[in-house]
Amino acid sequence: MRVTVLGLGYVGAVAAAALAHDGHDVLGVDIDRGKVERFRRGEVPFHEPGLDELVREGVSRGILRFAETGDVGPGDLGELVFVAVGTPSQPSGAADLSQVEAAMEWLTGLVQGANGMWGDAGDRPVVVMKSTVPPGTGRRLQERYLAAHGIAYVSNPEFLREGSAVHDWFHPDRVVIGSESEEAAARVRALYEGYGAPIVVTHTTTAEMIKYGANAFLATKISFINELANMCDRVGADVEVVARGIGLDPRIGPDFLRAGLGYGGSCFPKDVRALDHLALVYDYPFELLRAVIAVNSRQRLLPLFALRREFGSLAGVPVAVLGLSFKPNTDDIREAPALDLIPLLLQEGAEVRAADPRAAVRARAVLPGAVRVTDSALEAVQGARALVLCTEWEEFRRLDWEDVAACMDEPRFVFDGRNALDRERLEALGFRYQGVGRGRPVGARLGVPAAAKP
Ligand code: NAD
């Protein structure tokens, strides 16, 4: 099939390269000329494991091509036009759909200029929405842009995870297809038949709600375990064991029960906020979602509270922050906990140095100049009195902690924001260790009754 993919970010680039791998003739389109040129050379402008190979394969086979939006004519459009542009948050929390609207205008502009190139509706391109858009958006886009041109619309939300996006594309848990057009839905379905995943075919708005429901539920699981972790810290229980104990119940399941600094990234925070905002617009107070958001906002500040307890004043305290991407195996720093934490540490006078194996360049561009940013953890911890682990990169788990101990100054306080480090080993090396909900109550300071201490 001929496929056009509009927007070459984490989702669009993976979709384009994967569909080319499956033998489709793919044109990847973006407004960013620099990005397009790099893709043409077979380079991926961001870090996503396995994507480079896939892009190079498609480019060398000649079935994966790239173009800037301004260079595309109506005849270049495929039978399917995937839209994978960004849908960030507005300050109100609502999804900012300006990139989606621009994409629709671009497409309808091309169709208008086609001068009867297409006969009946069956020949016209079908819009396949991969971007996450609030329930009701597809219906509105159809009415506003597409119906007049006889273009059908399919909501086909994406569930891939950055860091394992290529694997996730080829091994989806399920494929969701929402459309009011059976013929258009069938065209999209055909792309996924070989993947062996259950396919849910439904109406547009229901498909859109599935995506928001999935993200909101996963975010709820994360905030829930973090609430339990905070209680564990107070009563002297170990949340890691609690999570295992409750996760073995198949009704609950073990995934997304990792206590820590909460969720970040380009999806959960904005999608949960957008659903909350949508609820507001429909005059429905989605109380549970508000609590999920509030818990997550507080959770990323736990290291600040712990450092205050440890040092009293942070003025002049050298603090090393390890991990600037929102999770390991990506250089995506959107809504990364470290980026919220670091300015607050600076505000309290800490001397902050930060390290990330992949995201240092991107983080340097947005962090205050006072922060020394490096890709080497050992460089960051040199002379530090405290270390905060924000992202559990394998490189950080496998650090030579004897070297780290030798580099750091007393009291060598470690806040393990992802419960990823070997507490016993660190304590044996003389570190003062604090995890999230790992049963080392700070009793008296929190006013916990003596009976609750282990
Ligand atoms: P991104 O910001 O990495 O990429 C968006 C791309 O679209 C950019 O390259 C940008 O230049 C391009 N673009 C913007 N306006 C354009 C236009 N009018 N025409 C052509 N190109 C345009 O975004 P992303 O992370 O790939 O996410 C895309 C969508 O997929 C979002 O709605 C997101 O919520 C959703 N999603 C993302 C993930 C993820 O893990 N990143 C997972 C599932 C769903």
Coordinates of C-alpha atoms and ligand atoms in Angstrom, one line a residue:
M1 CA 0.0 0.0 0.0
R2 CA 1.2 3.6 -0.5
V3 CA 1.3 5.4 2.8
T4 CA 2.1 8.9 3.8
V5 CA 3.2 9.6 7.4
L6 CA 2.9 13.2 8.5
G7 CA 5.2 14.1 11.5
L8 CA 8.5 12.3 12.0
G9 CA 8.8 12.3 15.7
Y10 CA 9.1 9.1 17.9
V11 CA 5.7 7.8 16.6
G12 CA 5.8 8.9 13.0
A13 CA 9.3 7.9 12.3
V14 CA 8.8 4.4 13.8
A15 CA 5.5 4.0 11.9
A16 CA 7.1 5.1 8.6
A17 CA 10.1 2.8 8.9
A18 CA 8.1 -0.1 10.2
L19 CA 5.5 0.1 7.4
A20 CA 8.3 0.3 4.9
H21 CA 9.9 -2.8 6.5
D22 CA 6.5 -4.6 5.9
G23 CA 6.8 -3.8 2.2
H24 CA 4.6 -0.7 1.9
D25 CA 5.7 2.3 -0.1
V26 CA 6.2 5.0 2.5
L27 CA 6.7 8.8 2.2
G28 CA 7.6 10.4 5.6
V29 CA 6.8 14.1 5.7
D30 CA 7.7 16.8 8.3
I31 CA 7.7 20.6 8.5
D32 CA 11.3 20.4 9.8
R33 CA 13.6 20.5 6.8
G34 CA 16.7 19.7 8.8
K35 CA 15.0 16.6 10.2
V36 CA 13.9 15.5 6.7
E37 CA 17.4 15.8 5.4
R38 CA 18.9 13.7 8.1
F39 CA 16.3 11.0 7.6
R40 CA 17.1 11.0 3.9
R41 CA 20.7 10.3 4.7
G42 CA 19.5 7.4 6.8
E43 CA 20.1 9.1 10.1
V44 CA 17.6 9.3 13.0
P45 CA 17.7 12.7 14.8
F46 CA 16.9 11.2 18.2
H47 CA 17.7 8.1 20.2
E48 CA 15.4 5.2 19.7
P49 CA 17.0 1.7 19.8
G50 CA 16.7 -0.2 16.5
L51 CA 15.3 2.6 14.5
D52 CA 18.5 3.6 12.7
E53 CA 18.7 0.1 11.2
L54 CA 15.1 0.1 10.1
V55 CA 15.4 3.6 8.5
R56 CA 18.6 2.7 6.7
E57 CA 17.0 -0.5 5.4
G58 CA 13.9 1.3 4.0
V59 CA 16.0 4.1 2.5
S60 CA 18.4 1.7 0.8
R61 CA 15.5 -0.4 -0.6
G62 CA 14.0 2.8 -2.0
I63 CA 10.6 2.3 -0.4
L64 CA 11.1 4.8 2.4
R65 CA 11.4 8.3 1.2
F66 CA 11.2 11.6 3.0
A67 CA 10.0 15.1 2.0
E68 CA 9.4 18.5 3.6
T69 CA 5.6 19.4 3.6
G70 CA 6.2 22.2 1.1
D71 CA 7.6 19.8 -1.5
V72 CA 4.7 17.4 -1.5
G73 CA 2.1 17.5 -4.2
P74 CA -1.4 15.8 -4.3
G75 CA 0.0 13.0 -6.5
D76 CA 2.5 12.1 -3.7
L77 CA -0.2 11.3 -1.2
G78 CA -0.7 7.7 -0.3
E79 CA -3.9 5.8 0.1
L80 CA -3.5 6.2 3.8
V81 CA -2.2 9.5 5.4
F82 CA -1.0 8.8 8.9
V83 CA -1.0 11.9 11.1
A84 CA 1.6 11.7 13.9
V85 CA 2.2 15.3 14.8
G86 CA 2.6 16.5 18.4
T87 CA -0.3 17.3 20.7
P88 CA 1.4 19.0 23.7
S89 CA -0.4 20.6 26.7
Q90 CA -1.7 24.1 26.7
P91 CA -1.3 26.0 30.0
S92 CA -4.9 25.1 30.9
G93 CA -4.1 21.4 30.6
A94 CA -6.1 21.1 27.4
A95 CA -4.5 19.4 24.4
D96 CA -2.9 21.9 22.0
L97 CA -4.3 20.7 18.6
S98 CA -2.6 23.4 16.6
Q99 CA -0.2 20.9 14.9
V100 CA -3.2 18.6 14.0
E101 CA -5.2 21.5 12.6
A102 CA -2.2 22.6 10.5
A103 CA -1.9 19.1 9.2
M104 CA -5.6 19.1 8.2
E105 CA -5.2 22.4 6.5
W106 CA -2.1 21.1 4.6
L107 CA -3.9 18.0 3.5
T108 CA -7.2 19.7 2.4
G109 CA -5.1 22.3 0.6
L110 CA -3.4 19.5 -1.4
V111 CA -6.7 17.8 -2.1
Q112 CA -8.3 21.0 -3.3
G113 CA -5.4 21.4 -5.7
A114 CA -5.8 17.9 -7.0
N115 CA -8.3 19.0 -9.7
G116 CA -10.3 15.8 -10.0
M117 CA -7.3 13.5 -9.6
W118 CA -9.5 11.1 -7.6
G119 CA -12.7 9.7 -8.9
D120 CA -15.0 8.2 -6.3
A121 CA -14.3 8.3 -2.5
G122 CA -12.7 4.9 -2.6
D123 CA -9.7 6.4 -4.3
R124 CA -9.2 9.3 -2.0
P125 CA -6.7 9.2 0.8
V126 CA -7.9 8.1 4.2
V127 CA -6.7 10.1 7.3
V128 CA -5.4 7.8 10.0
M129 CA -4.9 9.7 13.3
K130 CA -2.0 8.3 15.2
S131 CA -1.6 11.4 17.4
T132 CA -3.4 11.3 20.7
V133 CA -6.3 13.6 20.5
P134 CA -9.2 14.1 23.0
P135 CA -12.4 12.2 22.5
G136 CA -14.6 14.1 20.1
T137 CA -11.7 15.5 18.0
G138 CA -12.0 13.1 15.1
R139 CA -15.7 13.8 14.7
R140 CA -15.0 17.6 14.7
L141 CA -12.1 17.2 12.2
Q142 CA -14.3 15.3 9.9
E143 CA -17.0 17.9 10.0
R144 CA -14.6 20.8 9.7
Y145 CA -12.1 19.6 7.2
L146 CA -12.7 16.3 5.6
A147 CA -16.4 15.6 4.9
A148 CA -16.5 18.3 2.2
H149 CA -13.7 16.5 0.3
G150 CA -15.1 13.0 0.8
I151 CA -12.1 12.0 2.9
A152 CA -12.7 9.3 5.5
Y153 CA -11.2 9.4 9.0
V154 CA -9.8 6.6 11.1
S155 CA -8.7 6.9 14.7
N156 CA -5.8 4.5 15.2
P157 CA -4.2 5.4 18.6
E158 CA -0.6 4.4 19.2
F159 CA 0.5 2.5 22.3
L160 CA 4.2 2.2 21.6
R161 CA 6.7 3.1 24.4
E162 CA 9.8 5.2 23.7
G163 CA 12.9 3.1 24.3
S164 CA 11.2 0.0 22.9
A165 CA 9.2 1.6 20.2
V166 CA 10.3 -0.6 17.3
H167 CA 9.7 -3.8 19.2
D168 CA 6.3 -2.4 20.4
W169 CA 5.2 -1.5 16.9
F170 CA 5.7 -5.1 15.6
H171 CA 4.4 -6.7 18.8
P172 CA 1.3 -4.7 19.8
D173 CA -0.9 -5.9 22.6
R174 CA -3.9 -4.8 20.6
V175 CA -4.7 -2.6 17.7
V176 CA -7.5 -0.1 18.0
I177 CA -9.3 1.2 15.0
G178 CA -12.2 3.7 15.2
S179 CA -14.1 5.0 12.2
E180 CA -17.6 5.7 10.9
S181 CA -16.5 4.3 7.6
E182 CA -16.3 0.5 7.4
E183 CA -14.3 0.6 4.2
A184 CA -11.7 3.0 5.7
A185 CA -11.5 0.9 8.8
A186 CA -10.9 -2.2 6.7
R187 CA -8.1 -0.5 4.8
V188 CA -6.3 0.3 8.0
R189 CA -7.0 -3.2 9.5
A190 CA -5.3 -4.8 6.5
L191 CA -2.0 -3.2 7.6
Y192 CA -2.0 -4.9 11.0
E193 CA -3.5 -8.3 10.1
G194 CA 0.0 -10.0 10.1
Y195 CA 0.9 -8.8 13.7
G196 CA -1.2 -11.4 15.4
A197 CA -2.7 -8.9 17.9
P198 CA -6.4 -8.6 18.8
I199 CA -8.0 -5.8 16.8
V200 CA -10.7 -3.7 18.4
V201 CA -12.8 -2.0 15.7
T202 CA -15.2 0.6 17.0
H203 CA -16.4 4.2 16.5
T204 CA -14.1 7.1 16.3
T205 CA -14.8 8.7 19.7
T206 CA -14.7 5.3 21.5
A207 CA -11.3 4.6 20.0
E208 CA -10.1 8.0 21.2
M209 CA -11.4 7.3 24.7
I210 CA -9.6 3.9 24.7
K211 CA -6.2 5.7 24.4
Y212 CA -7.0 8.2 27.1
G213 CA -8.5 5.5 29.4
A214 CA -5.3 3.4 29.0
N215 CA -2.9 6.2 29.9
A216 CA -5.1 7.5 32.7
F217 CA -5.4 4.0 34.2
L218 CA -1.6 3.4 34.0
A219 CA -0.9 6.8 35.5
T220 CA -3.4 5.9 38.3
K221 CA -1.5 2.6 39.0
I222 CA 1.7 4.6 39.3
S223 CA 0.2 7.2 41.6
F224 CA -1.4 4.5 43.7
I225 CA 1.8 2.6 44.3
N226 CA 3.5 5.9 45.1
E227 CA 0.8 6.6 47.7
L228 CA 1.4 3.2 49.2
A229 CA 5.2 3.9 49.1
N230 CA 4.7 7.1 51.1
M231 CA 2.7 5.2 53.6
C232 CA 5.3 2.5 53.7
D233 CA 7.9 5.1 54.6
R234 CA 5.7 6.2 57.5
V235 CA 4.8 2.8 59.0
G236 CA 8.1 1.1 58.2
A237 CA 7.1 -1.3 55.4
D238 CA 8.9 -2.1 52.2
V239 CA 6.9 -1.1 49.1
E240 CA 9.0 -3.3 46.8
V241 CA 7.7 -6.4 48.7
V242 CA 4.2 -4.9 49.0
A243 CA 4.1 -4.4 45.2
R244 CA 5.2 -8.0 44.6
G245 CA 2.6 -9.2 47.0
I246 CA -0.2 -7.3 45.5
G247 CA 1.0 -7.7 41.9
L248 CA 0.8 -11.5 42.0
D249 CA -3.0 -11.1 42.2
P250 CA -3.9 -11.5 38.5
R251 CA -6.7 -8.9 38.9
I252 CA -4.0 -6.4 39.7
G253 CA -0.9 -7.6 37.8
P254 CA 2.7 -6.7 38.5
D255 CA 3.2 -4.0 35.9
F256 CA 3.3 -0.3 36.7
L257 CA 3.7 -0.9 40.4
R258 CA 7.2 0.5 40.6
A259 CA 7.3 3.2 43.3
G260 CA 9.5 6.2 42.6
L261 CA 9.4 9.8 41.4
G262 CA 6.3 9.2 39.4
Y263 CA 5.5 9.3 35.7
G264 CA 6.9 11.8 33.2
G265 CA 7.5 11.9 29.4
S266 CA 5.7 13.1 26.4
C267 CA 2.4 11.2 27.0
F268 CA 1.2 10.4 30.5
P269 CA 1.4 13.9 32.0
K270 CA -0.2 15.7 29.0
D271 CA -2.8 13.0 28.3
V272 CA -3.9 12.8 31.9
R273 CA -4.2 16.6 32.1
A274 CA -6.0 16.7 28.8
L275 CA -8.6 14.1 30.0
D276 CA -9.0 16.1 33.3
H277 CA -9.5 19.2 31.3
L278 CA -12.0 17.5 29.0
A279 CA -14.0 16.3 32.0
L280 CA -14.1 20.0 33.2
V281 CA -15.4 21.1 29.8
Y282 CA -18.1 18.5 30.0
D283 CA -19.0 19.6 33.5
Y284 CA -17.8 16.4 35.1
P285 CA -15.4 16.5 38.1
F286 CA -13.1 13.5 37.5
E287 CA -11.9 13.5 41.1
L288 CA -9.8 10.4 40.8
L289 CA -7.8 11.9 38.0
R290 CA -7.1 15.1 39.9
A291 CA -5.7 13.0 42.8
V292 CA -3.5 11.1 40.3
I293 CA -2.1 14.4 39.0
A294 CA -1.6 15.9 42.5
V295 CA 0.2 12.8 43.8
N296 CA 2.5 12.8 40.8
S297 CA 3.4 16.5 41.1
R298 CA 4.4 16.0 44.8
Q299 CA 6.2 12.7 44.2
R300 CA 8.9 14.3 42.0
L301 CA 9.8 16.6 44.9
L302 CA 10.5 13.8 47.4
P303 CA 14.3 14.2 46.9
L304 CA 14.0 17.9 47.8
F305 CA 12.2 17.0 51.1
A306 CA 14.8 14.3 51.8
L307 CA 17.7 16.6 51.2
R308 CA 16.2 19.3 53.4
R309 CA 15.9 16.7 56.2
E310 CA 19.4 15.5 55.7
F311 CA 21.2 18.8 55.4
G312 CA 18.9 21.4 56.9
S313 CA 19.9 24.1 54.5
L314 CA 21.0 23.2 51.0
A315 CA 23.1 26.4 50.6
G316 CA 26.4 25.4 49.1
V317 CA 25.7 21.6 49.2
P318 CA 27.0 20.0 46.1
V319 CA 24.3 17.6 44.7
A320 CA 24.7 15.3 41.8
V321 CA 21.6 14.5 39.9
L322 CA 21.8 11.3 37.8
G323 CA 19.3 10.9 35.0
L324 CA 17.7 13.7 32.9
S325 CA 15.6 11.7 30.5
F326 CA 12.1 10.9 31.7
K327 CA 13.0 7.2 31.7
P328 CA 16.0 5.0 30.6
N329 CA 16.8 4.2 26.9
T330 CA 15.5 7.5 25.5
D331 CA 16.9 11.0 25.1
D332 CA 13.4 12.4 25.6
I333 CA 13.5 14.9 28.4
R334 CA 9.8 16.0 28.2
E335 CA 8.3 16.2 31.7
A336 CA 11.4 14.5 33.2
P337 CA 11.3 14.7 37.1
A338 CA 14.9 16.0 37.2
L339 CA 14.0 19.1 35.2
D340 CA 11.4 20.1 37.8
L341 CA 13.7 19.2 40.7
I342 CA 16.9 20.9 39.7
P343 CA 15.6 24.5 39.6
L344 CA 14.2 24.0 43.1
L345 CA 17.6 22.7 44.4
L346 CA 19.3 25.7 42.8
Q347 CA 16.7 28.0 44.4
E348 CA 17.7 26.6 47.8
G349 CA 21.3 27.3 47.1
A350 CA 22.5 23.8 46.2
E351 CA 25.4 23.5 43.8
V352 CA 24.0 21.1 41.1
R353 CA 25.8 19.0 38.7
A354 CA 23.8 16.5 36.5
A355 CA 24.6 13.5 34.3
D356 CA 22.8 11.5 31.6
P357 CA 24.3 9.1 29.1
R358 CA 22.0 10.2 26.3
A359 CA 20.0 13.3 27.2
A360 CA 22.9 15.6 28.4
V361 CA 22.9 17.7 25.2
R362 CA 19.1 18.2 25.2
A363 CA 19.0 18.9 29.0
R364 CA 21.9 21.4 28.8
A365 CA 19.8 23.4 26.4
V366 CA 16.9 23.8 28.9
L367 CA 18.6 23.8 32.3
P368 CA 19.9 27.0 33.9
G369 CA 23.5 27.8 33.1
A370 CA 24.5 27.2 36.7
V371 CA 24.1 23.5 36.3
R372 CA 27.1 21.5 35.1
V373 CA 25.7 18.9 32.7
T374 CA 27.8 15.9 31.6
D375 CA 27.3 12.4 30.2
S376 CA 29.6 11.0 32.9
A377 CA 28.2 10.0 36.3
L378 CA 31.6 9.9 37.8
E379 CA 32.3 13.4 36.7
A380 CA 29.0 14.6 38.2
V381 CA 29.6 13.0 41.6
Q382 CA 33.1 14.4 42.0
G383 CA 33.0 16.3 45.3
A384 CA 29.2 15.9 45.7
R385 CA 27.8 15.3 49.2
A386 CA 24.5 14.0 47.9
L387 CA 23.4 12.0 44.9
V388 CA 19.9 11.9 43.5
L389 CA 19.0 9.1 41.1
C390 CA 16.2 10.3 38.9
T391 CA 16.4 7.9 36.0
E392 CA 17.4 4.2 36.4
W393 CA 19.8 4.0 33.4
E394 CA 21.6 0.6 33.4
E395 CA 24.9 2.7 33.3
F396 CA 23.9 4.1 36.7
R397 CA 22.9 0.8 38.3
R398 CA 26.2 -0.7 37.2
L399 CA 28.4 2.1 38.5
D400 CA 31.4 1.1 40.4
W401 CA 30.1 2.3 43.7
E402 CA 33.5 2.0 45.4
D403 CA 34.7 4.6 42.9
V404 CA 31.6 6.7 43.5
A405 CA 32.2 6.6 47.3
A406 CA 35.8 7.6 46.7
C407 CA 34.7 10.6 44.6
M408 CA 32.0 11.9 47.0
D409 CA 32.3 13.8 50.2
E410 CA 30.6 13.0 53.5
P411 CA 27.8 12.3 54.3
R412 CA 27.5 10.6 50.8
F413 CA 23.7 10.8 50.9
V414 CA 22.0 8.9 48.1
F415 CA 18.3 9.4 47.3
D416 CA 17.4 6.5 45.1
G417 CA 14.3 8.0 43.3
R418 CA 13.7 4.7 41.4
N419 CA 14.5 2.1 44.0
A420 CA 17.0 0.8 41.5
L421 CA 20.2 0.6 43.6
D422 CA 21.5 -2.1 46.0
R423 CA 20.8 -0.5 49.3
E424 CA 22.8 -3.1 51.4
R425 CA 25.9 -2.7 49.3
L426 CA 25.6 1.1 49.3
E427 CA 25.2 1.2 53.1
A428 CA 28.2 -1.2 53.5
L429 CA 30.2 1.3 51.5
G430 CA 29.3 4.1 53.9
F431 CA 26.5 5.8 51.9
R432 CA 23.5 7.1 53.7
Y433 CA 20.7 5.6 51.6
Q434 CA 17.1 6.6 51.2
G435 CA 14.7 5.0 48.7
V436 CA 11.0 5.5 48.1
G437 CA 8.9 3.5 50.5
R438 CA 11.7 1.1 51.3
G439 CA 10.9 0.7 55.0
R440 CA 13.5 3.0 56.5
P441 CA 11.1 5.3 58.4
V442 CA 12.3 8.7 59.3
G443 CA 10.0 8.2 62.4
A444 CA 10.5 10.9 64.9
R445 CA 10.8 13.6 62.2
L446 CA 7.5 12.6 60.7
G447 CA 5.8 12.3 64.0
V448 CA 5.2 8.6 63.5
P449 CA 4.2 6.7 66.7
A450 CA 7.1 4.7 68.3
A451 CA 5.1 1.5 67.8
A452 CA 5.3 1.9 64.1
K453 CA 9.1 1.8 64.0
P454 CA 10.5 -1.5 62.9
Ligands
NAD1 P1 7.2 14.5 18.4 O1 7.0 15.9 19.0 O2 8.4 13.7 18.7 O3 7.1 14.7 16.8 C1 6.1 15.4 16.1 C2 6.7 15.7 14.8 O4 5.6 16.4 14.0 C3 7.9 16.7 14.7 O5 8.9 16.1 14.0 C4 7.3 18.0 14.1 O6 8.3 18.7 13.4 C5 6.3 17.4 13.2 N1 5.2 18.3 12.8 C6 4.6 19.3 13.6 N2 3.6 19.9 12.9 C7 3.6 19.3 11.6 C8 2.9 19.5 10.4 N3 1.9 20.4 10.4 N4 3.2 18.8 9.4 C9 4.2 17.9 9.4 N5 4.9 17.6 10.5 C10 4.6 18.3 11.6 O7 5.9 13.7 18.8 P2 5.7 12.2 19.2 O8 6.3 11.9 20.5 O9 6.1 11.4 18.0 O10 4.2 12.1 19.4 C11 3.3 12.3 18.3 C12 1.9 12.0 18.8 O11 1.8 10.6 19.1 C13 1.4 12.8 20.0 O12 0.1 13.0 19.9 C14 1.7 11.8 21.1 O13 0.8 12.0 22.2 C15 1.3 10.5 20.5 N6 2.0 9.3 21.1 C16 3.3 9.4 21.4 C17 4.0 8.4 22.0 C18 5.4 8.5 22.4 O14 5.9 7.6 23.1 N7 6.2 9.5 22.0 C19 3.3 7.1 22.2 C20 2.0 7.1 21.8 C21 1.3 8.2 21.2

